[in-house]
């Protein structure tokens, strides 16, 4: 399984997304937090919200692939 991180920059209207793997037995919330460090370096005032959306946020979605 992987976690899909969707970055939304409301100011520019640009969207980007990336996948990060979840290993068997790993807590997906920790994966999102770890990925958030990467996301925060690429978007100003970015926060991670697990399973919900907020302005200037990265939204974590489960991808069953």
mmCIF file of C-alpha atoms in Angstrom:
data_model
loop_
_atom_site.group_PDB
_atom_site.id
_atom_site.type_symbol
_atom_site.label_atom_id
_atom_site.label_comp_id
_atom_site.label_asym_id
_atom_site.label_seq_id
_atom_site.Cartn_x
_atom_site.Cartn_y
_atom_site.Cartn_z
ATOM 1 C CA UNK A 1 0.000 0.000 0.000
ATOM 2 C CA UNK A 2 1.068 3.579 -0.469
ATOM 3 C CA UNK A 3 -0.067 6.985 0.718
ATOM 4 C CA UNK A 4 -0.818 9.583 -1.922
ATOM 5 C CA UNK A 5 0.111 13.126 -0.896
ATOM 6 C CA UNK A 6 -1.695 15.868 -2.788
ATOM 7 C CA UNK A 7 -0.242 19.351 -2.425
ATOM 8 C CA UNK A 8 -2.512 22.263 -3.208
ATOM 9 C CA UNK A 9 -1.075 25.728 -3.478
ATOM 10 C CA UNK A 10 -4.191 27.883 -3.402
ATOM 11 C CA UNK A 11 -2.304 31.071 -4.287
ATOM 12 C CA UNK A 12 -0.863 29.844 -7.575
ATOM 13 C CA UNK A 13 -3.516 27.242 -8.319
ATOM 14 C CA UNK A 14 -0.813 24.644 -8.930
ATOM 15 C CA UNK A 15 -1.255 21.089 -7.712
ATOM 16 C CA UNK A 16 1.331 18.384 -7.328
ATOM 17 C CA UNK A 17 1.167 14.897 -5.965
ATOM 18 C CA UNK A 18 3.518 12.116 -5.028
ATOM 19 C CA UNK A 19 3.282 8.617 -3.607
ATOM 20 C CA UNK A 20 5.164 7.342 -0.613
ATOM 21 C CA UNK A 21 5.224 3.637 0.286
ATOM 22 C CA UNK A 22 3.792 2.108 3.440
ATOM 23 C CA UNK A 23 5.619 -1.039 4.495
ATOM 24 C CA UNK A 24 3.637 -3.940 6.018
ATOM 25 C CA UNK A 25 3.013 -3.218 9.683
ATOM 26 C CA UNK A 26 4.028 0.455 9.404
ATOM 27 C CA UNK A 27 1.727 3.147 10.797
ATOM 28 C CA UNK A 28 0.437 5.180 7.856
ATOM 29 C CA UNK A 29 0.164 8.322 10.007
ATOM 30 C CA UNK A 30 3.922 8.223 10.612
ATOM 31 C CA UNK A 31 4.497 7.903 6.868
ATOM 32 C CA UNK A 32 2.346 10.978 6.281
ATOM 33 C CA UNK A 33 4.282 12.927 8.918
ATOM 34 C CA UNK A 34 7.585 11.903 7.322
ATOM 35 C CA UNK A 35 6.328 12.861 3.863
ATOM 36 C CA UNK A 36 5.132 16.166 5.272
ATOM 37 C CA UNK A 37 8.737 17.164 5.907
ATOM 38 C CA UNK A 38 9.371 16.877 2.166
ATOM 39 C CA UNK A 39 6.156 18.702 1.321
ATOM 40 C CA UNK A 40 6.869 21.588 3.687
ATOM 41 C CA UNK A 41 10.160 22.241 1.936
ATOM 42 C CA UNK A 42 8.327 22.647 -1.368
ATOM 43 C CA UNK A 43 5.316 24.771 -0.378
ATOM 44 C CA UNK A 44 5.050 27.723 1.976
ATOM 45 C CA UNK A 45 2.752 27.383 5.015
ATOM 46 C CA UNK A 46 1.999 23.756 4.157
ATOM 47 C CA UNK A 47 0.492 21.477 6.763
ATOM 48 C CA UNK A 48 -0.385 17.805 6.696
ATOM 49 C CA UNK A 49 -3.950 16.862 7.483
ATOM 50 C CA UNK A 50 -4.555 13.159 7.761
ATOM 51 C CA UNK A 51 -7.727 12.282 5.874
ATOM 52 C CA UNK A 52 -9.151 15.809 5.636
ATOM 53 C CA UNK A 53 -8.564 18.961 3.653
ATOM 54 C CA UNK A 54 -7.721 22.527 4.688
ATOM 55 C CA UNK A 55 -6.539 25.646 2.811
ATOM 56 C CA UNK A 56 -2.865 25.561 1.808
ATOM 57 C CA UNK A 57 -2.667 21.914 2.791
ATOM 58 C CA UNK A 58 -1.356 18.588 1.682
ATOM 59 C CA UNK A 59 -4.021 15.925 1.845
ATOM 60 C CA UNK A 60 -3.068 12.332 2.496
ATOM 61 C CA UNK A 61 -5.146 9.795 0.600
ATOM 62 C CA UNK A 62 -4.788 6.037 0.722
ATOM 63 C CA UNK A 63 -3.946 4.446 -2.580
ATOM 64 C CA UNK A 64 -4.621 0.723 -2.597
ATOM 65 C CA UNK A 65 -2.127 0.001 -5.361
#
